[in-house]
Short mmCIF file of C-alpha atoms in Angstrom, two decimals:
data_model
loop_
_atom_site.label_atom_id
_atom_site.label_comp_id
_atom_site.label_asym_id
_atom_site.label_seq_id
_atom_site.Cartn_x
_atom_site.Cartn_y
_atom_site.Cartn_z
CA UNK A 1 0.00 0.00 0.00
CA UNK A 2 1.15 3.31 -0.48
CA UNK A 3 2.04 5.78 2.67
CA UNK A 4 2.52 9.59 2.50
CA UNK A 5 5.73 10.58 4.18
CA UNK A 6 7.48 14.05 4.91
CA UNK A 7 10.63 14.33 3.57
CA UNK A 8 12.44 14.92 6.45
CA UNK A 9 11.35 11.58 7.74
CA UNK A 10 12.38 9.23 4.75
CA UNK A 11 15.28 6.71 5.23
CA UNK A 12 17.28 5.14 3.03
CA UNK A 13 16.14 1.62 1.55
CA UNK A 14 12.37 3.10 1.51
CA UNK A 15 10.68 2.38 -1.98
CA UNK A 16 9.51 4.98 -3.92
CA UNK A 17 5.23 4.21 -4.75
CA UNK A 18 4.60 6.54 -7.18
CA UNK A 19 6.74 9.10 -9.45
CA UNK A 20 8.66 12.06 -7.29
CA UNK A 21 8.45 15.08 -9.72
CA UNK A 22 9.67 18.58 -9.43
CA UNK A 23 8.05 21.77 -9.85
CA UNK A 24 7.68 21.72 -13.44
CA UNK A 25 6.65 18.45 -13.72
CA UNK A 26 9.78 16.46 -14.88
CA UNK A 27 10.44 13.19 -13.08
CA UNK A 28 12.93 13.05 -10.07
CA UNK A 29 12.75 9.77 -8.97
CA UNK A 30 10.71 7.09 -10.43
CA UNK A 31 8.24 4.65 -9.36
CA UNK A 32 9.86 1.66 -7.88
CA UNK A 33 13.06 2.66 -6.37
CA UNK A 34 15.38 2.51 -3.27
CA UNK A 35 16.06 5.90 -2.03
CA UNK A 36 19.76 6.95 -1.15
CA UNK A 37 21.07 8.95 1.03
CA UNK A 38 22.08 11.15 -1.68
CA UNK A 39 18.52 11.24 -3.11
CA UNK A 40 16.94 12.11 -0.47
CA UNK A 41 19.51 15.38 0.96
CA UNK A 42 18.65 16.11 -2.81
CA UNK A 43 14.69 16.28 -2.27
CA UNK A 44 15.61 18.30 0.92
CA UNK A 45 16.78 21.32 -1.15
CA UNK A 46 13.63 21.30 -3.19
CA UNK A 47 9.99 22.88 -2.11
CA UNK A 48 8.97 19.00 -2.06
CA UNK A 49 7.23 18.39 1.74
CA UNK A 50 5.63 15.03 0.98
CA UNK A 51 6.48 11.53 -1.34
CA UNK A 52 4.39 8.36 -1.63
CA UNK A 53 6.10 5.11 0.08
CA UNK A 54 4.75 1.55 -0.66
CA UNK A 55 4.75 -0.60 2.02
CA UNK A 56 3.60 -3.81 2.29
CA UNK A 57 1.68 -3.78 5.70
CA UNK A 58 -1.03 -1.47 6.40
CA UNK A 59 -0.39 0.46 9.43
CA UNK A 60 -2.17 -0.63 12.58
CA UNK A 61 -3.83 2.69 13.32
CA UNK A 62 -3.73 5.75 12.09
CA UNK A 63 -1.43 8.28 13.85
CA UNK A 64 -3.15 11.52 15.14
CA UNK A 65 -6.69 10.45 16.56
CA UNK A 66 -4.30 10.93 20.12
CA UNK A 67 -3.65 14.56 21.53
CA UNK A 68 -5.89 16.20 19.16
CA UNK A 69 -6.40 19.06 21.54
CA UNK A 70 -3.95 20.71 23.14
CA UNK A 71 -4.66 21.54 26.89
CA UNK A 72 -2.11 24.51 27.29
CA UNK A 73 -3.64 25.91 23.77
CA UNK A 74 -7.43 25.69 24.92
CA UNK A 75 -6.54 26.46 28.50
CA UNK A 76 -5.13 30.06 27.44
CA UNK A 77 -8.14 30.90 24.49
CA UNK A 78 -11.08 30.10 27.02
CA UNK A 79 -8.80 32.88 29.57
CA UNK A 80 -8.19 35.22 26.44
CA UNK A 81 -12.16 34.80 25.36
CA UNK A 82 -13.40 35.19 28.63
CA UNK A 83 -11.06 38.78 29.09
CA UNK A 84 -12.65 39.36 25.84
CA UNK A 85 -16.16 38.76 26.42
CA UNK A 86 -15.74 40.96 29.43
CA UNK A 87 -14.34 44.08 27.43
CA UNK A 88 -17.68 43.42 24.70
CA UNK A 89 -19.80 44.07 27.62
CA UNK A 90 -18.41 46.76 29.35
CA UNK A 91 -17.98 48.58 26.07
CA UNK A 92 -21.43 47.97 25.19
CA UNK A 93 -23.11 49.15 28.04
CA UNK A 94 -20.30 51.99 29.55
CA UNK A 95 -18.87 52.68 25.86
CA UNK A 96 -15.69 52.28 26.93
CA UNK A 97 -13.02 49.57 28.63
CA UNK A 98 -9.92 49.55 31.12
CA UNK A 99 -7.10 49.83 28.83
CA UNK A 100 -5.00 47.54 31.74
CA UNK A 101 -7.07 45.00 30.40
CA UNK A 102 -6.41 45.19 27.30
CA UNK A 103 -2.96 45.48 27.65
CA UNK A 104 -3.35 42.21 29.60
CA UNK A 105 -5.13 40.36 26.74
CA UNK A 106 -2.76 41.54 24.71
CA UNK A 107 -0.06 39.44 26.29
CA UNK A 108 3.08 38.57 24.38
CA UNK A 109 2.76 34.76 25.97
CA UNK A 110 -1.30 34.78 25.33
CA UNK A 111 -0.07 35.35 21.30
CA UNK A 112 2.46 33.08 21.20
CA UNK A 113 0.39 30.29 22.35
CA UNK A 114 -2.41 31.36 20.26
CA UNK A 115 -1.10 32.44 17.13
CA UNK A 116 1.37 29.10 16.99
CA UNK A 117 1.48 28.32 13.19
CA UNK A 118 -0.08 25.03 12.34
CA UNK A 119 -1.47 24.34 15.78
CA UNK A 120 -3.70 27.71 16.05
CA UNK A 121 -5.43 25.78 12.57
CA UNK A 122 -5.95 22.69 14.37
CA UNK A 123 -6.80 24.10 17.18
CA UNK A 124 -9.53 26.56 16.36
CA UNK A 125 -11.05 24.13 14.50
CA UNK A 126 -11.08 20.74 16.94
CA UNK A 127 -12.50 22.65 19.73
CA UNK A 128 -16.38 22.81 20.76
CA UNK A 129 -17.45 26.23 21.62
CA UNK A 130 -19.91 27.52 24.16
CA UNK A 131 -20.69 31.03 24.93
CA UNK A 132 -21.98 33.79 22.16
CA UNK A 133 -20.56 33.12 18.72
CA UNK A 134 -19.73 36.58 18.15
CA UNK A 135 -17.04 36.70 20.50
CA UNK A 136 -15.53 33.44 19.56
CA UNK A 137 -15.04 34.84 15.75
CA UNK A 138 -13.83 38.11 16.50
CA UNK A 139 -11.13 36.11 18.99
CA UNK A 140 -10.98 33.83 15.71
CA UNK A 141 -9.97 36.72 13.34
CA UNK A 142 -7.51 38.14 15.98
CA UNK A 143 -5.62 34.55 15.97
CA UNK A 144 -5.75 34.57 12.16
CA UNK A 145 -4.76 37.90 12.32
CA UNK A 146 -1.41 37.41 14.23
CA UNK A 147 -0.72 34.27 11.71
CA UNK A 148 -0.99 36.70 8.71
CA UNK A 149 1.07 38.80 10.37
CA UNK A 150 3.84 36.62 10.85
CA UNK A 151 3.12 35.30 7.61
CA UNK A 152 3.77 39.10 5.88
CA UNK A 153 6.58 39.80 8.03
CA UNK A 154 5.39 42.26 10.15
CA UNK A 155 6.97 44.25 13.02
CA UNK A 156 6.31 43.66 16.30
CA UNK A 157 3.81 46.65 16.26
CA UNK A 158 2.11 45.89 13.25
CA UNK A 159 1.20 42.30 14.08
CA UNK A 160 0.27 43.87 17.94
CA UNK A 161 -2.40 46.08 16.00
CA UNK A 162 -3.57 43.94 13.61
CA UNK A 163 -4.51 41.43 16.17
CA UNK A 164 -6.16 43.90 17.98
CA UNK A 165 -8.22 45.40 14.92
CA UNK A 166 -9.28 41.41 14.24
CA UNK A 167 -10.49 41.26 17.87
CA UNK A 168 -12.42 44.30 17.77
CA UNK A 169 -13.90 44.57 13.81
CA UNK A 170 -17.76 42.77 14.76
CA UNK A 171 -18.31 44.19 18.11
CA UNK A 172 -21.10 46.82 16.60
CA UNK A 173 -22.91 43.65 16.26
CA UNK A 174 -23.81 44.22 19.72
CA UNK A 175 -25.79 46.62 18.49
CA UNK A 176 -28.08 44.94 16.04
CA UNK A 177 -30.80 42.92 16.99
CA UNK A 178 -30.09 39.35 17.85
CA UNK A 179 -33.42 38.13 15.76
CA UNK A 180 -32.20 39.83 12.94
CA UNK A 181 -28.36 39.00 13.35
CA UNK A 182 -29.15 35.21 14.17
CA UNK A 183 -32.02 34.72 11.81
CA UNK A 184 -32.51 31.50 9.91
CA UNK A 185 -33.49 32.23 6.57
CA UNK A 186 -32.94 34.96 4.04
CA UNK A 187 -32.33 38.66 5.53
CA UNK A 188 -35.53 41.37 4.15
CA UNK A 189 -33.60 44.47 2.16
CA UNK A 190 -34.29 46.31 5.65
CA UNK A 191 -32.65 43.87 8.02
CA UNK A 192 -29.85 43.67 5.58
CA UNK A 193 -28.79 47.40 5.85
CA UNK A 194 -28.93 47.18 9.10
CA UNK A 195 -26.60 44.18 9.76
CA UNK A 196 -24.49 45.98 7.63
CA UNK A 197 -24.43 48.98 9.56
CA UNK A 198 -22.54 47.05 11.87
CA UNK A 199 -18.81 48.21 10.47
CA UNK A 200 -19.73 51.63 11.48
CA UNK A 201 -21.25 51.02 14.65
CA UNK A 202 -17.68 48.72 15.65
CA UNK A 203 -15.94 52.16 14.68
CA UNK A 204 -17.80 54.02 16.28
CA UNK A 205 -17.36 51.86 19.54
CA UNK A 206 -13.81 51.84 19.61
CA UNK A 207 -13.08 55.46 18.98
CA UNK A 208 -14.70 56.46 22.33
CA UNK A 209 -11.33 53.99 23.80
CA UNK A 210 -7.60 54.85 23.88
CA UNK A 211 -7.72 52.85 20.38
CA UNK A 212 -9.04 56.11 18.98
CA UNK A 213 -5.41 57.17 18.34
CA UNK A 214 -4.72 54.47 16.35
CA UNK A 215 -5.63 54.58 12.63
CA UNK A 216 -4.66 51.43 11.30
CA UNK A 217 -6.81 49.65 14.11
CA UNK A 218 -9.43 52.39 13.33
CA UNK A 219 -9.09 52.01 9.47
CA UNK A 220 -8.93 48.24 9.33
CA UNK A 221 -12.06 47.77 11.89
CA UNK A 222 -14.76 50.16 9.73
CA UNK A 223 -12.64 48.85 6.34
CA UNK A 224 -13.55 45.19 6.71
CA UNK A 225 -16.17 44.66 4.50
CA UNK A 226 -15.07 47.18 1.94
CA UNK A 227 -13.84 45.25 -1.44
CA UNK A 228 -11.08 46.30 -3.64
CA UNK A 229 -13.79 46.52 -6.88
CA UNK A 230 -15.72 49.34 -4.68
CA UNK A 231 -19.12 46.48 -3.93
CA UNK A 232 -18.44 47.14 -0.23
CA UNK A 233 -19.34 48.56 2.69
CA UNK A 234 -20.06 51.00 3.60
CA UNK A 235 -18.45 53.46 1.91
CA UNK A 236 -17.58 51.62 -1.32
CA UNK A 237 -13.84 52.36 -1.32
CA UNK A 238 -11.97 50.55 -3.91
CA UNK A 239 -8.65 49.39 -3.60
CA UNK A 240 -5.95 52.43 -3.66
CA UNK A 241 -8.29 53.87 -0.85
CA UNK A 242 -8.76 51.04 1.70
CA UNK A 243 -5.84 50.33 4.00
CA UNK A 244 -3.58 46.84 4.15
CA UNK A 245 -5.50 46.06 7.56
CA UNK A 246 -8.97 46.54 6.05
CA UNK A 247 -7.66 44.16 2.41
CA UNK A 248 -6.55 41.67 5.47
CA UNK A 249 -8.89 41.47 7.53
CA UNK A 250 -11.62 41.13 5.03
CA UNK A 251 -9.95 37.74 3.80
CA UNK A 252 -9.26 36.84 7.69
CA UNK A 253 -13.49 37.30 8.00
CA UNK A 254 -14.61 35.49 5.24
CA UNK A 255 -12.75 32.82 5.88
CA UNK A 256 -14.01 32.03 9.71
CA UNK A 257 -17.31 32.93 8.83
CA UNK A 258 -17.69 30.16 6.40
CA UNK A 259 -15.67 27.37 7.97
CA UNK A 260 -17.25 28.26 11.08
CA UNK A 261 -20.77 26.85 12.74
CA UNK A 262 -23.26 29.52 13.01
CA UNK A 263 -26.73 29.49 14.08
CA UNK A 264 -27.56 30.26 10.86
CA UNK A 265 -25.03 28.26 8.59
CA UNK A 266 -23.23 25.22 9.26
CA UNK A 267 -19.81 25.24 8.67
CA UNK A 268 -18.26 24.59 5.37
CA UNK A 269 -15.11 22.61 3.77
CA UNK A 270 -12.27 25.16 4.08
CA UNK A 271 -11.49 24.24 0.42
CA UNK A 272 -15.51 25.04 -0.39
CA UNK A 273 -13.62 28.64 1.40
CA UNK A 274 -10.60 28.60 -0.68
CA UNK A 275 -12.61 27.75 -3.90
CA UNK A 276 -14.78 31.11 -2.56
CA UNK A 277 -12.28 33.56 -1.46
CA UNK A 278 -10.14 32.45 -4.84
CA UNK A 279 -12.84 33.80 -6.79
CA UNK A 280 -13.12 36.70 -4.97
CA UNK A 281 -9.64 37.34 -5.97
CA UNK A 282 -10.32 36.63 -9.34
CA UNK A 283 -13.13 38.44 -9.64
CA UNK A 284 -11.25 41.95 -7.89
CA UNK A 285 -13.11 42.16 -5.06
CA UNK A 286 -10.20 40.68 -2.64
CA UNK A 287 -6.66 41.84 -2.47
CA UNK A 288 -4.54 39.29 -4.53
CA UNK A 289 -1.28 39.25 -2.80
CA UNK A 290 -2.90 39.11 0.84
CA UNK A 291 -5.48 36.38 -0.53
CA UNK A 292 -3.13 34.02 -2.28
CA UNK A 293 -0.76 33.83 0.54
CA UNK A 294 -3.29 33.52 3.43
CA UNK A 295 -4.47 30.65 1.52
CA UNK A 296 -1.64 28.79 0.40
CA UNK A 297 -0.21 28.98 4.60
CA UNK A 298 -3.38 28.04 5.40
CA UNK A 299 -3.33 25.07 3.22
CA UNK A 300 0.26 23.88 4.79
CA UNK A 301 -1.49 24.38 8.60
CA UNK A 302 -4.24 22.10 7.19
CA UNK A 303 -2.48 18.92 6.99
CA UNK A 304 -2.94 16.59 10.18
CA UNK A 305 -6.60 17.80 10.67
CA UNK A 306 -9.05 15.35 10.35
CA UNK A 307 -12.15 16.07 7.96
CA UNK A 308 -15.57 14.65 7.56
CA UNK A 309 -16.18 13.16 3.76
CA UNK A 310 -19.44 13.06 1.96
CA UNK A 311 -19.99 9.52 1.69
CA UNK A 312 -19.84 9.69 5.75
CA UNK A 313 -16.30 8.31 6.44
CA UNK A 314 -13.79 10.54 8.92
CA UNK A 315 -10.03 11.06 7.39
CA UNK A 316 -6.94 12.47 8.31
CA UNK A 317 -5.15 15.31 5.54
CA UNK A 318 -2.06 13.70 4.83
CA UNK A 319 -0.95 15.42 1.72
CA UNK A 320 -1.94 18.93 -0.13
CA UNK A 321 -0.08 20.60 -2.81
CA UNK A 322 0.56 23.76 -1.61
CA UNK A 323 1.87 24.94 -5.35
CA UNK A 324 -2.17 24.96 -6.51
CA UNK A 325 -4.36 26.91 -5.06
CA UNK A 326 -7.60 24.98 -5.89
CA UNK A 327 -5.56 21.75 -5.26
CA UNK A 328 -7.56 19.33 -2.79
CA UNK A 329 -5.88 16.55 -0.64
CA UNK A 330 -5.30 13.27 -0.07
CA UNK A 331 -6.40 11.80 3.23
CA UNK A 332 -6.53 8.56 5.07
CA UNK A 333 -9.62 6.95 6.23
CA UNK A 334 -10.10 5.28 9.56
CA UNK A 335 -9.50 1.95 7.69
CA UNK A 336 -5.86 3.11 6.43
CA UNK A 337 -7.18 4.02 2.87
CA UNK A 338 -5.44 6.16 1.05
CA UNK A 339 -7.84 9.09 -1.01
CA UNK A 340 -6.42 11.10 -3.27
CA UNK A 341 -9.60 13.56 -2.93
CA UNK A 342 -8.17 15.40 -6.21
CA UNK A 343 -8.34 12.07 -8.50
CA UNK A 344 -12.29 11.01 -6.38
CA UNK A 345 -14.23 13.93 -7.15
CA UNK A 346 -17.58 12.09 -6.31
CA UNK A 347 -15.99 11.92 -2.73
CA UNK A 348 -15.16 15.88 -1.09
CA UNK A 349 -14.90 16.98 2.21
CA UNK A 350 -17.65 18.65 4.51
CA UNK A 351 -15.87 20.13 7.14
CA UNK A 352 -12.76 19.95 9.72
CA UNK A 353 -13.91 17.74 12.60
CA UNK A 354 -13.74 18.63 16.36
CA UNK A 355 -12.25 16.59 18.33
CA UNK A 356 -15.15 14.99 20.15
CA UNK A 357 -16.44 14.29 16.42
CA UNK A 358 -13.26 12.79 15.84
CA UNK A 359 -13.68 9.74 18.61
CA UNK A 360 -17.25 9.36 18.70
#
């Protein structure tokens, strides 16, 4: 049977199970044959993560069902959303907040834990959430928000304050209805115009703080929903005129909104996301250099995570070609089968599994 492994872990003597090619397509290593030393220090210097093995045994189990949440991770979001669900509050009913507070959520250790590359993915996504859902995706956007930021290569500053703008950017929610903001079915013109009010009304809740003074928070919280093509909200900015933390944060948004469980909406595939926010892109309503990278790291934090299919079966991502965009994965079913989702089209994956879905 054939066995994804990373690169770093291959041996000498393995056998090669299907072709090893390089980034335009020619044949490295064929089908059939006993890596080297030498071959493999040569796949090492190449963007190649992951090469097909065949072995003869199955594997007993699959690796990963073990550990799937992380106690120090989950430990520190439920203290960072429960800081934050305090500060909603008291700026919703005082209009403003103790700025010690924030400067305490604001942590360097609380963002190293969260924002942690591939486990902040996994993690986000295996956990069960109670407590209001707004709150849990504005803490969302502030984790994907100091990812992106390490992802650009931002200063220290810069990835402070775009966290911070990601935390804050749906807190004028608090201010619309909850029937109309959680309603189940399609939104009147009325209702609609009002939810979207709810840029402005964030805006306008933050500048009575200390965050005021800061126009790249200010600019990326009221800029979120704005899209480069001018179709946005609510002043119908295009491009040149909205600022890098509004073109981020909009992608950072969209993405948790969809692969998220609402009350409204269950969650969806993050490729069904990629597939979404790609057209977006296409289309000029999302920034392309912001877009393309969010998703192609977001693809590489993706692998390990353990999916629900369509024809009901639970798998683990083993492998994704990161050099597509619209590339889908291969995964491993509970049974040891190898899918090469790309190849099965008939079969496509639902969602990321929590990790209660994951052993039940």
């Amino acid at each position: 049977m054939l066995k994804v492994y990373a690169v770093e872990s291959l041996r000498s003597g393995l056998i090669v199970g299907r072709d090893i090619m390089d980034e335009n397509g020619n044949v490295l290593i064929s089908t059939g044959t006993a890596l080297t030393k030498e071959m493999i220090y040569g796949l090492l210097d190449r963007p190649i993560f992951s090469v097909y093995i065949e072995e003869k045994e199955p594997a007993a189990e699959i690796p990963g069902q073990e550990h799937l949440l992380d106690d120090e991770y989950t430990d520190c979001y439920n203290a960072v959303y429960d800081q934050l669900e305090k500060m909603f509050q008291e700026l919703a009913e005082n209009g403003k907040f103790d700025a010690a507070e924030l400067q305490d959520l604001m942590d360097e250790r609380n963002f190293t834990i969260l924002s942690d590359g591939a486990k902040a993915v996994s993690q986000i996504h295996n956990m069960e959430y109670q407590g209001p859902y707004l709150v849990h995706h504005c803490l969302h956007v502030g984790i994907l928000a100091g990812l992106m930021g390490k992802w650009l290569g931002l200063s220290i500053l810069d990835q402070y304050n775009l966290v911070i703008a990601g935390l804050f950017l749906d807190i004028g929610k608090m201010r619309v209805p909850a029937e109309v903001l959680d309603k189940n079915g399609k939104l009147t013109d009325e209702e609609f115009e009002l939810v979207k009010k709810h840029a402005q009304f964030s805006y306008d809740m933050i500048s009575m703080t200390t965050l005021n003074a800061n126009q790249d928070i200010m600019r990326g919280v009221l800029q979120h929903h704005e899209r480069c093509d001018g179709s946005g909200y609510p002043n119908h900015l295009t491009a040149e005129n909205i600022s890098s933390f509004g073109k981020i944060l909009a992608i950072l948004d969209m993405y948790d909104a969809m692969a998220s469980d609402r009350i409204f909406a269950k969650r969806r595939s993050p490729f069904d996301v990629f597939a979404t926010l790609y057209d977006d892109i296409l289309d000029g309503k999302l920034d392309t250099e912001y877009g393309v990278l969010f998703i192609k790291h977001l693809c590489h934090s993706l692998n390990g995570n353990w999916v629900g299919l369509s024809n009901g079966e639970k798998a683990r991502i083993v492998y994704l070609d990161e050099s597509r965009i619209r590339s889908l994965p291969v995964v491993q079913t509970l049974n040891g089968e190898f899918i090469d989702l790309g190849k099965e089209r008939e079969i496509k994956v639902t969602c990321i599994l929590t990790a209660n879905e994951v052993k039940s």
